[in-house]
Short mmCIF file of C-alpha atoms and ligand atoms in Angstrom, two decimals:
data_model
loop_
_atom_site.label_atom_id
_atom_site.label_comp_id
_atom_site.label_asym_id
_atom_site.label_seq_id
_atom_site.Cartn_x
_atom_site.Cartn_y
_atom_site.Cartn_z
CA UNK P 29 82.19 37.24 118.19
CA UNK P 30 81.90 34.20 120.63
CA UNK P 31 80.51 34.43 123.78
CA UNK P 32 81.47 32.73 127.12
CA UNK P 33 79.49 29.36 127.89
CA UNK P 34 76.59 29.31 130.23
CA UNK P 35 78.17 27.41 132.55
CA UNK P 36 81.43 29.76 133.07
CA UNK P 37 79.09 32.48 133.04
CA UNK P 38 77.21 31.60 136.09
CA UNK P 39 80.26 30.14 137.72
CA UNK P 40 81.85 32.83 137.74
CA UNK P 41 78.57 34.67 139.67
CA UNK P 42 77.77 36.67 136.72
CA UNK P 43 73.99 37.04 136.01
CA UNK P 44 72.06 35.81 132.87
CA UNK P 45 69.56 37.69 130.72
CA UNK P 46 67.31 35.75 128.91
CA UNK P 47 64.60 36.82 126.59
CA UNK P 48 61.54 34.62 125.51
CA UNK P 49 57.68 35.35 125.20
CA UNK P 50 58.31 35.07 121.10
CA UNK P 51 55.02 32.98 120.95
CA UNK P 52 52.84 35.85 122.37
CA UNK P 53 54.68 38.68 120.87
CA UNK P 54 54.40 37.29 116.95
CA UNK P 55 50.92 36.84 117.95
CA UNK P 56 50.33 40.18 118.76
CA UNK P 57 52.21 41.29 116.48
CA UNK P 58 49.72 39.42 113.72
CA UNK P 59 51.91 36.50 112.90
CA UNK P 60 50.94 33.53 114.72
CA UNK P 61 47.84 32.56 116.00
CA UNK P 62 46.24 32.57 119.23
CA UNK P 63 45.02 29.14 119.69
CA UNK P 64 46.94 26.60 118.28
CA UNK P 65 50.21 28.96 119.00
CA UNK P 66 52.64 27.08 116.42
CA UNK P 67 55.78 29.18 115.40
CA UNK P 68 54.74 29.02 111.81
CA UNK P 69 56.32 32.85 111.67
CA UNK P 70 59.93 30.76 111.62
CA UNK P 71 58.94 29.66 107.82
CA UNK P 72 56.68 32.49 106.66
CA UNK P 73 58.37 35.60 107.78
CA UNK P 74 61.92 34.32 109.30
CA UNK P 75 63.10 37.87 108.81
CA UNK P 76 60.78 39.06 111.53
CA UNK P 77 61.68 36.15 113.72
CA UNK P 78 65.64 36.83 113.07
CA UNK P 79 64.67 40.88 113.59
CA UNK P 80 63.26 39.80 117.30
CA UNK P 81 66.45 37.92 117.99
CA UNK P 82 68.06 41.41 117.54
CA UNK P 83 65.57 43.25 119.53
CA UNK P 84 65.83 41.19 122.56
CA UNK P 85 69.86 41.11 121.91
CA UNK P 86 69.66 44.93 121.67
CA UNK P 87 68.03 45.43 124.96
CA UNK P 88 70.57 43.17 126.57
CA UNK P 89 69.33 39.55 126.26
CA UNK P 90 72.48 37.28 126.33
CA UNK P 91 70.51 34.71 124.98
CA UNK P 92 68.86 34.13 122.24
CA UNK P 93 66.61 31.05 122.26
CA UNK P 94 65.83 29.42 119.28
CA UNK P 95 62.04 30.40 118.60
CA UNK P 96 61.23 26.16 118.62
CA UNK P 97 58.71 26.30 121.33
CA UNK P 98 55.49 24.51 120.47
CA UNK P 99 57.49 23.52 117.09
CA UNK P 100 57.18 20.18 117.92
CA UNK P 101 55.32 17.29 116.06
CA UNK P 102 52.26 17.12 118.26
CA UNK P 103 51.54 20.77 117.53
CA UNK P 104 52.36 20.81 114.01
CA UNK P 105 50.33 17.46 113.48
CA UNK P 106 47.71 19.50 115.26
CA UNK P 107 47.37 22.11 112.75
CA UNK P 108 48.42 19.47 109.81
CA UNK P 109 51.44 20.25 109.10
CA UNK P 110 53.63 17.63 109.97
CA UNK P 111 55.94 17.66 107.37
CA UNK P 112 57.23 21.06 108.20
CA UNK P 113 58.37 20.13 111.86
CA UNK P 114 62.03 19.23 110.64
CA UNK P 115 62.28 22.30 108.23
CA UNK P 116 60.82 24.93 111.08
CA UNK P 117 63.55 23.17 113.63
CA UNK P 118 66.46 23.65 111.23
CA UNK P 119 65.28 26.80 110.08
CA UNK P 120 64.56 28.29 113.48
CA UNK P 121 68.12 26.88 114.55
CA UNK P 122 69.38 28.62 112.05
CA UNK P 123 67.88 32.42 112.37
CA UNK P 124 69.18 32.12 116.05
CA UNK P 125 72.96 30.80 115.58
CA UNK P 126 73.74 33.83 113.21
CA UNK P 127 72.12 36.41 115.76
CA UNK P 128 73.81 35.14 118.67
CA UNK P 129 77.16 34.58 116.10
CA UNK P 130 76.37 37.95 115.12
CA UNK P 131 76.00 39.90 118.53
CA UNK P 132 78.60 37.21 120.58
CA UNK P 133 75.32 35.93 122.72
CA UNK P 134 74.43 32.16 123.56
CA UNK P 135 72.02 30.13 121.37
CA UNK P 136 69.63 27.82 123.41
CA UNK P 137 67.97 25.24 121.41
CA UNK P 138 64.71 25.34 123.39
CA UNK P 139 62.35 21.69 124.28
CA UNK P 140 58.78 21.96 126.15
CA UNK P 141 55.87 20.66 127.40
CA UNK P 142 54.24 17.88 124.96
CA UNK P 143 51.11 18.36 124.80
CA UNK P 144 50.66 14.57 125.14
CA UNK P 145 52.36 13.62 128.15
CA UNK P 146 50.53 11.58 130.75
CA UNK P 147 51.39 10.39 134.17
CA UNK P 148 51.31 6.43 134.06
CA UNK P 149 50.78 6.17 130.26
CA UNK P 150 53.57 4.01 128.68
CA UNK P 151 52.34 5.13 125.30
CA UNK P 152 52.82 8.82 125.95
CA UNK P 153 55.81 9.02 127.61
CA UNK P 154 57.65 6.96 124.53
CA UNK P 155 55.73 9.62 122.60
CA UNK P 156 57.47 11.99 124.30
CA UNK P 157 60.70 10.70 124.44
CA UNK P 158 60.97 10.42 120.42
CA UNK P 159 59.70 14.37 120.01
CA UNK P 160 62.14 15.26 122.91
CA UNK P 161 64.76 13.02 120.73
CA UNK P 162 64.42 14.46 117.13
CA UNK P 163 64.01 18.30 118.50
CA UNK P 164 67.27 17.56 120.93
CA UNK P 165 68.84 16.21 117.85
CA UNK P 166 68.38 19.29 115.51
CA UNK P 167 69.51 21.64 118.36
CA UNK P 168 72.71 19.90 118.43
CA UNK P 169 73.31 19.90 114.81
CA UNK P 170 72.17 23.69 114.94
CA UNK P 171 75.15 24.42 116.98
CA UNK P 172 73.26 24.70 119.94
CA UNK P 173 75.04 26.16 123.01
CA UNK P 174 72.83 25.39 125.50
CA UNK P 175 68.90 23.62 125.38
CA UNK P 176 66.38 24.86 127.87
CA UNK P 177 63.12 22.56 128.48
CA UNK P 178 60.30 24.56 129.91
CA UNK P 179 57.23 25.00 130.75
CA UNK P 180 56.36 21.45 132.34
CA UNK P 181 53.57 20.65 134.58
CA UNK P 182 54.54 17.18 135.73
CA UNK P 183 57.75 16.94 137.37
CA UNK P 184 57.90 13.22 135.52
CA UNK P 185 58.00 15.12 132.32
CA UNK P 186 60.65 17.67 132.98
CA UNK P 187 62.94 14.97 134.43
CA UNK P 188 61.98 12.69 131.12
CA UNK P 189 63.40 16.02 129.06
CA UNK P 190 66.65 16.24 131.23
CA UNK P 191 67.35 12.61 130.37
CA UNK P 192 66.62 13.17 126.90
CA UNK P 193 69.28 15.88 126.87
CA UNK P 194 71.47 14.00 128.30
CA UNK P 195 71.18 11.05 125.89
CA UNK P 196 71.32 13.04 122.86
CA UNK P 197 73.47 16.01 123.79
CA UNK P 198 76.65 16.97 125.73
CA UNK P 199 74.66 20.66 126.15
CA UNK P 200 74.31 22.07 129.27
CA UNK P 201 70.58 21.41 130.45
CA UNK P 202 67.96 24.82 132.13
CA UNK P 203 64.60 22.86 133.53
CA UNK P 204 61.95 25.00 134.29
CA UNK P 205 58.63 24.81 135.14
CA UNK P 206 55.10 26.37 134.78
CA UNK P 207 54.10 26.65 138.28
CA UNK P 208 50.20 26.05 138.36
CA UNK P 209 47.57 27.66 140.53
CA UNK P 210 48.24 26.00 143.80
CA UNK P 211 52.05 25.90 143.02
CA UNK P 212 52.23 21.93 142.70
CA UNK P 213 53.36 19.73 139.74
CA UNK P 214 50.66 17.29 138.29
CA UNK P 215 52.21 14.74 140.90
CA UNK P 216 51.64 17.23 144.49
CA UNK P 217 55.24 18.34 144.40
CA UNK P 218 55.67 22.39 145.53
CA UNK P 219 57.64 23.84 143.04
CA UNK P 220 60.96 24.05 145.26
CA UNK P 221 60.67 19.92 146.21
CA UNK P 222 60.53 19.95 142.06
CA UNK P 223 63.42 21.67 141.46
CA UNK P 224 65.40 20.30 144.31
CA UNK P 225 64.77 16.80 142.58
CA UNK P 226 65.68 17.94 138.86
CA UNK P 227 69.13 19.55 140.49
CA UNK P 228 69.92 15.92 141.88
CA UNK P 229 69.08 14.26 138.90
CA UNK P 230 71.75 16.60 136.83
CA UNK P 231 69.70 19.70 135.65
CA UNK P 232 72.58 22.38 135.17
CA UNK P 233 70.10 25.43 136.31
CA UNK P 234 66.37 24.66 137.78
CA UNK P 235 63.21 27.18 137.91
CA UNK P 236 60.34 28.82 137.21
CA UNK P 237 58.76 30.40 134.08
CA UNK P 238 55.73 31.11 132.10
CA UNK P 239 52.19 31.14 134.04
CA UNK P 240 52.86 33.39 137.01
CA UNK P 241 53.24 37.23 137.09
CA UNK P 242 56.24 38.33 139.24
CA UNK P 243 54.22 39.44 142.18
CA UNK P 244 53.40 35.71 142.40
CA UNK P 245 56.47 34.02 141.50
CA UNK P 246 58.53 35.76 143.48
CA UNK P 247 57.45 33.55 147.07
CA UNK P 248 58.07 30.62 145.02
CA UNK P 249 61.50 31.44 144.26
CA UNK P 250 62.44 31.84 147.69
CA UNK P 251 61.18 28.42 148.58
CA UNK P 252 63.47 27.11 145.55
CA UNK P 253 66.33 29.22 146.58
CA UNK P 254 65.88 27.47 150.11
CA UNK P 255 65.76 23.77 148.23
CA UNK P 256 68.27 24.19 145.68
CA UNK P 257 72.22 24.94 145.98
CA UNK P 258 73.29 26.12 142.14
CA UNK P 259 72.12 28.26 139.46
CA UNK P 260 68.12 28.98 139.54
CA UNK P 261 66.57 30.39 136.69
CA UNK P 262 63.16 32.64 137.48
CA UNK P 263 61.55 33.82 133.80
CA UNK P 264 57.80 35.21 134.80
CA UNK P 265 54.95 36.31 132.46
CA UNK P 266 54.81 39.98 132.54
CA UNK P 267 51.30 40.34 134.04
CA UNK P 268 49.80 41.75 137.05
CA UNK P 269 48.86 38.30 138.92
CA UNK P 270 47.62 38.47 142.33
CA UNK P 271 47.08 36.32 145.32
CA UNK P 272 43.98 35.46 144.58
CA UNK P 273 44.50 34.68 140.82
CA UNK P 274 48.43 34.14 140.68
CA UNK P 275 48.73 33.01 137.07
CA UNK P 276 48.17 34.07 133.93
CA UNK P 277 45.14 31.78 133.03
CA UNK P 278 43.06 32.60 136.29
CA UNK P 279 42.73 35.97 135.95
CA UNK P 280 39.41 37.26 135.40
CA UNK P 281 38.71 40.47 133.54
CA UNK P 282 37.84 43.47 136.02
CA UNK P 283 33.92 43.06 136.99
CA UNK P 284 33.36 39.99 135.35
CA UNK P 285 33.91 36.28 135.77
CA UNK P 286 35.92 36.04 132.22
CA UNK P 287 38.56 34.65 131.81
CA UNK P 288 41.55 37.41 130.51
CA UNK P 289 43.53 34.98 129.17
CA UNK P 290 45.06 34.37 126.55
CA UNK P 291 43.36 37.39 124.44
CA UNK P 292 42.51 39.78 126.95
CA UNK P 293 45.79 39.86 128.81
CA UNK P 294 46.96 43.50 127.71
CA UNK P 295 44.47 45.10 129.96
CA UNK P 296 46.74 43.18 132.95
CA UNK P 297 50.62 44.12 131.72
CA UNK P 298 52.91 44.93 134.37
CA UNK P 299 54.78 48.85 134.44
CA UNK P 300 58.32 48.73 133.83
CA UNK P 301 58.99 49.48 137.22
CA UNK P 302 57.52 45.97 138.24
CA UNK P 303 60.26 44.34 136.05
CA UNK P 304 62.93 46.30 137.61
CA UNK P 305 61.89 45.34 140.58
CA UNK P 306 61.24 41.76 139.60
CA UNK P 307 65.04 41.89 138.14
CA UNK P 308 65.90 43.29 141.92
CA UNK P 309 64.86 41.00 143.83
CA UNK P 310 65.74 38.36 142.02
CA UNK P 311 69.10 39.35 142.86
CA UNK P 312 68.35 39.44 146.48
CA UNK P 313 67.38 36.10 146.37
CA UNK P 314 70.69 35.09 144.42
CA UNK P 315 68.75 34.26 141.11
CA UNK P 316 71.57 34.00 138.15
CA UNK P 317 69.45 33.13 135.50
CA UNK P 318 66.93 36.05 135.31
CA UNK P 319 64.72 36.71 132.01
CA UNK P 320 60.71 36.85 131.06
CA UNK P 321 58.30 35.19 129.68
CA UNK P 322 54.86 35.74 127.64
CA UNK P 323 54.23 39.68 127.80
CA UNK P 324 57.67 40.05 127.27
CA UNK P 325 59.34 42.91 124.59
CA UNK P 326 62.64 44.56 124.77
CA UNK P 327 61.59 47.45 127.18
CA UNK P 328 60.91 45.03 130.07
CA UNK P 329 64.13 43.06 128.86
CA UNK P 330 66.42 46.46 129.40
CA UNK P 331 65.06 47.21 132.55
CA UNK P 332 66.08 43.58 133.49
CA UNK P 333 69.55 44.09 131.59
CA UNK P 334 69.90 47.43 133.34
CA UNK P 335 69.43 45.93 136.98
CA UNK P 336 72.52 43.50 136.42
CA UNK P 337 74.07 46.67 135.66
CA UNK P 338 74.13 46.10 132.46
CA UNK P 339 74.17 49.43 129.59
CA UNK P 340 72.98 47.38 126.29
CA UNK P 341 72.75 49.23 122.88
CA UNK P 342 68.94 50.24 124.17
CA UNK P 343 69.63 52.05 127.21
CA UNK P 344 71.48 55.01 125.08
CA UNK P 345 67.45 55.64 124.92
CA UNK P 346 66.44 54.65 128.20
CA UNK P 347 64.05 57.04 129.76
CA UNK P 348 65.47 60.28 130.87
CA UNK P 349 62.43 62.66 132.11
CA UNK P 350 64.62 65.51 132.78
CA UNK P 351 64.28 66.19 128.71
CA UNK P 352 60.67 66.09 129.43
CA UNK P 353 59.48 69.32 128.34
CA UNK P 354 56.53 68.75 131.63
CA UNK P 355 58.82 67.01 133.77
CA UNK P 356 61.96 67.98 133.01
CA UNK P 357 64.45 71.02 134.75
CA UNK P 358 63.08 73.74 132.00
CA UNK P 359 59.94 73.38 133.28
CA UNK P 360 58.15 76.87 133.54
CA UNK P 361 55.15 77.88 135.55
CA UNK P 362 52.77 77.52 132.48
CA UNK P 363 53.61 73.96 131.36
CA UNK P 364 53.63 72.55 135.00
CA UNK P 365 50.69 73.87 136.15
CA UNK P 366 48.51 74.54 133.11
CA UNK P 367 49.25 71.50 130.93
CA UNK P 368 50.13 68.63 133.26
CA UNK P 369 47.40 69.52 135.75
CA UNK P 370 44.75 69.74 132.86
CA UNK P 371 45.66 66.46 132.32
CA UNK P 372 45.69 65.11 135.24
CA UNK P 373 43.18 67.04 137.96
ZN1 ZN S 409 55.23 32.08 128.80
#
């Protein structure tokens, strides 16, 4: 199966799925540790990484992105092991070719923040350029449709990715980037000034993901829509972020003045109804590029699916509460009120 580029795709006004949020789910899922967060799962159980591919494709991802994130030689250097980074890249190129050859979906070859990056630092941003360079280099070879850089603070960085793409790839280029607390890059640029910029300077689709919740993200992304004229991609964290703490990292565990994250997230995970209506008004907006972030698992990603109409292999078990033997049409007299209100009043 072969699937039609990105770039038809959204010219031709159809919407995007896109699954990430591998980092936090193999962490949860005990493979991967919280803390350094380095895909090591891509070498030491690449079957589960390949099986999460499918998941994500199952519930209607149409995407699947190359589980590279935080592969890069600063991290792996980090955690001393340095002479894996070209093996995990290939390998993790690999796993996500056959899937999406498999299941006629997009591969992304997938680029991100540095972890070394400085504003003003000659030093670090050649860094920077070499790691964007070799991991560019293996996503081509990989067979790469597509290469998404994410989650970037400084708007300097995210436009020193895009040129990186576009020196050592023909791919199409997504830019997003992790919105912070008060919404502006490192430099004082609001989000939608960010993305107007990375649009002019040749980003094929600009946005948000990672950090924010979609209760918080959502503003943003009307103040990008505003800025930007093509494709905008929107790809939130799936947690309950509020006004007053509207990302991930300043939320505070109820009655105290701990920090939830990264560990203590669960107790903040958004319903599935939140994600539907995330994937809603997205639409409203006239957001193409539509997916999630850390939090995410493949029943958030078919309530997104669903919402751009989409019926993916998952939603022949979507919920369906008229089986229910409580809330469904056989209800009798005794189950309604003797069961369900003993449970709930
Ligand atoms: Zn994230």
């Amino acid at each position: 199966m072969s699937a039609t580029g990105l770039l038809e795709k959204l010219r031709s006004g159809e919407d995007v799925v896109v699954a990430e949020g591998y980092l936090f789910e193999f962490e949860r899922r005990g493979y991967l540790r919280a803390g350094s967060y380095v895909p090591e799962v891509v070498l030491e159980y690449p079957e589960k990484v390949k099986e999460l591919h499918e998941e994500f494709v199952h519930a209607g991802s149409d995407v699947v992105l190359a589980f590279t994130y935080y592969g890069h030689r600063e991290k792996l250097r980090h955690i001393g092991r340095e002479s894996d980074l070209e093996k995990l890249n290939v390998k993790a190129l690999k796993i996500a070719r056959q899937v999406a050859d498999d299941t006629g979906t997009l591969m992304a070859g997938n680029i991100c923040n540095t972890c070394m990056y400085e504003i003003d630092n000659p030093k670090a941003i050649e860094a920077s350029r070499q790691m964007f360079k070799e991991q560019i280099e293996w996503a081509v070879a990989g067979g790469a449709d597509f290469i998404v850089a994410e989650t970037f603070n400084a708007m300097g960085e995210a436009l020193l990715a895009l040129q990186c793409i576009r020196e050592y790839s023909q791919l199409p280029a997504v830019i997003t980037l992790a919105s912070s607390l008060k919404g502006l890059t490192t430099e004082g640029l609001t989000s939608a000034e960010a993305c107007r910029r990375l649009e002019e300077a040749g980003a094929d689709v600009v946005g948000l993901n990672c950090t924010r919740g979609p209760a918080t993200m959502i503003p943003l992304l009307r103040e990008v829509r505003q800025q930007c004229k093509g494709p905008i991609a929107a790809l939130p964290v799936v947690y309950r972020t509020t006004p007053t703490q509207p990302t991930m990292q300043s939320l505070t565990v109820p009655g105290t003045d701990k920090y939830a994250f990264p560990v203590d997230l669960p107790a903040f995970t958004c319903g599935r109804t939140e994600v539907r209506e995330f994937a809603r008004e997205c639409r409203k907006i006239g957001i193409q590029y539509i997916g999630l972030c850390c939090g995410n698992n493949p029943h958030y990603m078919r309530e997104v699916a669903e919402k751009c109409g989409r019926k993916p292999p998952a939603s022949k078990y979507s919920p369906n509460m008229a089986e229910h033997y409580v809330y469904g049409s056989n209800i009798t007299d005794y189950h309604a009120k003797t069961l369900l209100h003993a449970q709930r009043d």
